[in-house]
mmCIF file of C-alpha atoms in Angstrom:
data_model
loop_
_atom_site.group_PDB
_atom_site.id
_atom_site.type_symbol
_atom_site.label_atom_id
_atom_site.label_comp_id
_atom_site.label_asym_id
_atom_site.label_seq_id
_atom_site.Cartn_x
_atom_site.Cartn_y
_atom_site.Cartn_z
ATOM 1 C CA MET A 223 -12.651 -12.389 -3.094
ATOM 2 C CA ALA A 224 -11.644 -8.763 -2.550
ATOM 3 C CA ASP A 225 -8.811 -7.195 -4.510
ATOM 4 C CA LEU A 226 -5.499 -8.013 -2.874
ATOM 5 C CA LEU A 227 -3.113 -5.302 -1.725
ATOM 6 C CA GLU A 228 0.651 -5.578 -1.931
ATOM 7 C CA ILE A 229 1.978 -5.348 1.615
ATOM 8 C CA GLY A 230 5.662 -6.164 1.101
ATOM 9 C CA ARG A 231 8.409 -8.067 -0.667
ATOM 10 C CA ILE A 232 10.631 -10.855 0.523
ATOM 11 C CA GLY A 233 14.327 -10.106 0.322
ATOM 12 C CA ARG A 234 17.283 -12.294 1.080
ATOM 13 C CA PRO A 235 17.410 -15.117 3.601
ATOM 14 C CA GLN A 236 18.554 -14.277 7.127
ATOM 15 C CA GLY A 237 20.498 -17.089 8.781
ATOM 16 C CA LEU A 238 20.183 -20.816 8.247
ATOM 17 C CA ARG A 239 16.742 -21.620 9.702
ATOM 18 C CA GLY A 240 14.380 -20.220 7.080
ATOM 19 C CA ALA A 241 14.063 -16.587 8.165
ATOM 20 C CA VAL A 242 13.840 -13.904 5.487
ATOM 21 C CA VAL A 243 14.143 -10.128 5.329
ATOM 22 C CA VAL A 244 10.818 -8.483 4.452
ATOM 23 C CA ALA A 245 10.543 -4.928 3.126
ATOM 24 C CA LEU A 246 7.073 -3.670 4.011
ATOM 25 C CA THR A 247 5.167 -1.456 1.602
ATOM 26 C CA THR A 248 2.409 -0.897 4.151
ATOM 27 C CA ASP A 249 2.302 1.058 7.385
ATOM 28 C CA ARG A 250 0.045 -1.581 8.940
ATOM 29 C CA LEU A 251 2.513 -3.508 11.086
ATOM 30 C CA GLU A 252 -0.145 -5.999 12.185
ATOM 31 C CA ARG A 253 0.312 -7.593 8.752
ATOM 32 C CA LEU A 254 3.320 -9.371 10.308
ATOM 33 C CA ASP A 255 1.586 -10.515 13.498
ATOM 34 C CA VAL A 256 2.008 -14.194 14.345
ATOM 35 C CA GLY A 257 -0.629 -16.192 12.487
ATOM 36 C CA SER A 258 -1.188 -13.617 9.726
ATOM 37 C CA VAL A 259 -1.844 -15.209 6.349
ATOM 38 C CA LEU A 260 -0.042 -13.606 3.427
ATOM 39 C CA LEU A 261 -0.290 -14.627 -0.203
ATOM 40 C CA SER A 262 2.590 -15.009 -2.625
ATOM 41 C CA ALA A 263 3.350 -16.761 -5.907
ATOM 42 C CA ALA A 264 4.395 -19.717 -3.724
ATOM 43 C CA GLY A 265 0.917 -19.820 -2.143
ATOM 44 C CA GLU A 266 -0.216 -18.969 1.375
ATOM 45 C CA LEU A 267 2.466 -18.068 3.886
ATOM 46 C CA ILE A 268 1.595 -17.977 7.580
ATOM 47 C CA VAL A 269 3.738 -15.745 9.792
ATOM 48 C CA GLN A 270 5.385 -17.850 12.494
ATOM 49 C CA SER A 271 7.451 -15.012 13.959
ATOM 50 C CA SER A 272 8.565 -11.499 13.092
ATOM 51 C CA ARG A 273 10.839 -8.918 14.609
ATOM 52 C CA HIS A 274 11.952 -5.452 13.658
ATOM 53 C CA ASP A 275 15.715 -5.195 13.261
ATOM 54 C CA GLY A 276 16.536 -1.538 12.646
ATOM 55 C CA GLN A 277 15.001 -0.680 9.278
ATOM 56 C CA ARG A 278 14.004 -4.166 8.222
ATOM 57 C CA TRP A 279 11.783 -7.006 9.351
ATOM 58 C CA ILE A 280 13.047 -10.525 9.940
ATOM 59 C CA VAL A 281 10.195 -12.968 9.382
ATOM 60 C CA THR A 282 9.813 -16.742 9.558
ATOM 61 C CA PHE A 283 6.912 -18.531 7.920
ATOM 62 C CA VAL A 284 5.320 -21.798 8.991
ATOM 63 C CA GLY A 285 6.940 -24.674 7.094
ATOM 64 C CA VAL A 286 9.979 -22.706 5.893
ATOM 65 C CA THR A 287 12.770 -24.119 8.063
ATOM 66 C CA THR A 288 15.897 -24.055 5.916
ATOM 67 C CA ARG A 289 17.981 -21.465 4.136
ATOM 68 C CA GLU A 290 17.153 -23.179 0.845
ATOM 69 C CA GLY A 291 13.437 -22.808 1.575
ATOM 70 C CA ALA A 292 13.966 -19.129 2.334
ATOM 71 C CA GLU A 293 16.002 -18.658 -0.857
ATOM 72 C CA ALA A 294 13.094 -20.054 -2.879
ATOM 73 C CA LEU A 295 10.934 -17.186 -1.584
ATOM 74 C CA THR A 296 13.433 -14.418 -2.423
ATOM 75 C CA GLY A 297 11.828 -11.693 -4.529
ATOM 76 C CA SER A 298 8.262 -12.813 -3.812
ATOM 77 C CA VAL A 299 5.578 -10.153 -3.500
ATOM 78 C CA LEU A 300 3.455 -10.516 -0.369
ATOM 79 C CA SER A 301 -0.229 -9.639 -0.678
ATOM 80 C CA ALA A 302 -3.257 -9.658 1.595
ATOM 81 C CA GLU A 303 -6.899 -8.661 1.587
ATOM 82 C CA PRO A 304 -7.660 -5.074 2.643
ATOM 83 C CA LEU A 305 -8.142 -4.586 6.366
ATOM 84 C CA ALA A 306 -11.521 -3.423 7.610
ATOM 85 C CA LEU A 307 -10.783 0.045 8.927
ATOM 86 C CA ASN A 308 -13.046 3.023 9.230
ATOM 87 C CA ASP A 309 -15.397 4.209 6.502
ATOM 88 C CA ASP A 310 -13.350 7.254 5.442
ATOM 89 C CA THR A 311 -10.207 5.324 4.499
ATOM 90 C CA LEU A 312 -9.050 6.012 0.942
ATOM 91 C CA TRP A 313 -7.229 3.121 -0.718
ATOM 92 C CA ILE A 314 -4.741 3.858 -3.487
ATOM 93 C CA HIS A 315 -6.167 1.107 -5.686
ATOM 94 C CA GLU A 316 -9.565 2.841 -5.460
ATOM 95 C CA LEU A 317 -8.070 6.185 -6.504
ATOM 96 C CA ILE A 318 -6.097 5.069 -9.577
ATOM 97 C CA GLY A 319 -8.281 5.462 -12.667
ATOM 98 C CA ALA A 320 -10.885 7.628 -10.927
ATOM 99 C CA ARG A 321 -11.964 10.904 -12.511
ATOM 100 C CA VAL A 322 -11.308 14.052 -10.467
ATOM 101 C CA VAL A 323 -14.197 16.518 -10.463
ATOM 102 C CA ASP A 324 -14.150 19.906 -8.755
ATOM 103 C CA GLN A 325 -17.111 21.147 -6.731
ATOM 104 C CA ALA A 326 -18.434 23.059 -9.746
ATOM 105 C CA GLY A 327 -18.710 19.718 -11.579
ATOM 106 C CA VAL A 328 -15.792 20.326 -13.957
ATOM 107 C CA ASP A 329 -13.885 17.144 -14.861
ATOM 108 C CA ARG A 330 -10.201 17.810 -14.138
ATOM 109 C CA GLY A 331 -8.702 14.527 -15.328
ATOM 110 C CA GLU A 332 -7.983 10.939 -14.376
ATOM 111 C CA VAL A 333 -5.779 9.854 -11.463
ATOM 112 C CA ILE A 334 -2.755 8.017 -12.878
ATOM 113 C CA SER A 335 -0.784 7.674 -9.626
ATOM 114 C CA VAL A 336 -0.557 8.739 -6.018
ATOM 115 C CA LEU A 337 2.727 10.389 -5.071
ATOM 116 C CA ALA A 338 4.069 10.266 -1.527
ATOM 117 C CA ASN A 339 4.674 13.753 -0.138
ATOM 118 C CA PRO A 340 5.431 14.667 3.490
ATOM 119 C CA ALA A 341 2.755 17.359 3.733
ATOM 120 C CA SER A 342 0.005 15.426 1.931
ATOM 121 C CA ASP A 343 0.082 12.678 -0.671
ATOM 122 C CA LEU A 344 -0.623 14.000 -4.159
ATOM 123 C CA LEU A 345 -3.022 12.766 -6.807
ATOM 124 C CA GLU A 346 -1.202 12.898 -10.140
ATOM 125 C CA LEU A 347 -3.657 13.486 -12.973
ATOM 126 C CA ASP A 348 -3.272 12.586 -16.644
ATOM 127 C CA THR A 349 -3.401 16.335 -17.346
ATOM 128 C CA GLY A 350 -0.192 16.852 -15.360
ATOM 129 C CA SER A 351 -1.958 18.485 -12.429
ATOM 130 C CA LEU A 352 -1.096 17.522 -8.861
ATOM 131 C CA VAL A 353 -3.866 17.654 -6.245
ATOM 132 C CA PRO A 354 -3.078 17.246 -2.534
ATOM 133 C CA LEU A 355 -5.130 14.386 -1.117
ATOM 134 C CA ARG A 356 -6.262 16.646 1.721
ATOM 135 C CA PHE A 357 -8.533 18.469 -0.774
ATOM 136 C CA VAL A 358 -10.603 15.334 -1.465
ATOM 137 C CA VAL A 359 -14.087 15.883 -0.020
ATOM 138 C CA GLY A 360 -15.769 12.516 0.348
ATOM 139 C CA GLU A 361 -15.187 8.974 -0.752
ATOM 140 C CA PRO A 362 -14.655 7.934 -4.362
ATOM 141 C CA SER A 363 -17.968 6.886 -5.849
ATOM 142 C CA ALA A 364 -18.991 5.737 -9.304
ATOM 143 C CA GLY A 365 -15.417 6.191 -10.520
ATOM 144 C CA SER A 366 -15.080 9.836 -9.528
ATOM 145 C CA ILE A 367 -13.507 11.856 -6.737
ATOM 146 C CA VAL A 368 -14.813 15.277 -5.728
ATOM 147 C CA VAL A 369 -12.170 17.804 -4.694
ATOM 148 C CA ASP A 370 -12.427 21.275 -3.184
ATOM 149 C CA VAL A 371 -9.180 23.040 -4.064
ATOM 150 C CA PRO A 372 -8.062 26.604 -3.314
ATOM 151 C CA ASP A 373 -8.430 29.231 -6.010
ATOM 152 C CA GLY A 374 -5.569 29.154 -8.500
ATOM 153 C CA LEU A 375 -4.566 25.509 -8.130
ATOM 154 C CA TRP A 376 -5.744 24.618 -11.621
ATOM 155 C CA ASP A 377 -3.792 27.580 -13.043
ATOM 156 C CA LEU A 378 -0.414 26.146 -12.023
#
């Protein structure tokens, strides 16, 4: 089985018929399509219905029909298998722990996190360096990421 990705968290119940508020941590809205299978500590949850209500999602799952059932899910992490997209998609879980190497072959450090940034997400390295994701040239392979950064970036 492929590594699972966190796609959201279940918040409080909404109403009396088993609906819950879901905070998505993914930008892939099809994760909440009717019939989607999501995994949680409670087991598989199948989306029965979902609707966007301002800045939150109201979701009902097959078999969860009461407020008490919804309360039992509160705080649960929702996970799913990665979606098959195009070949140049970079997944955060593939980046964490990878070594960053510049085009001259110099090892610049290990990726410890990916920071959200409006211009371009940033690779945070264990050396303290920040590398905009847009400078990655190619897919991670064999635990390393090749970057082509402008002159002076490593001097900051």
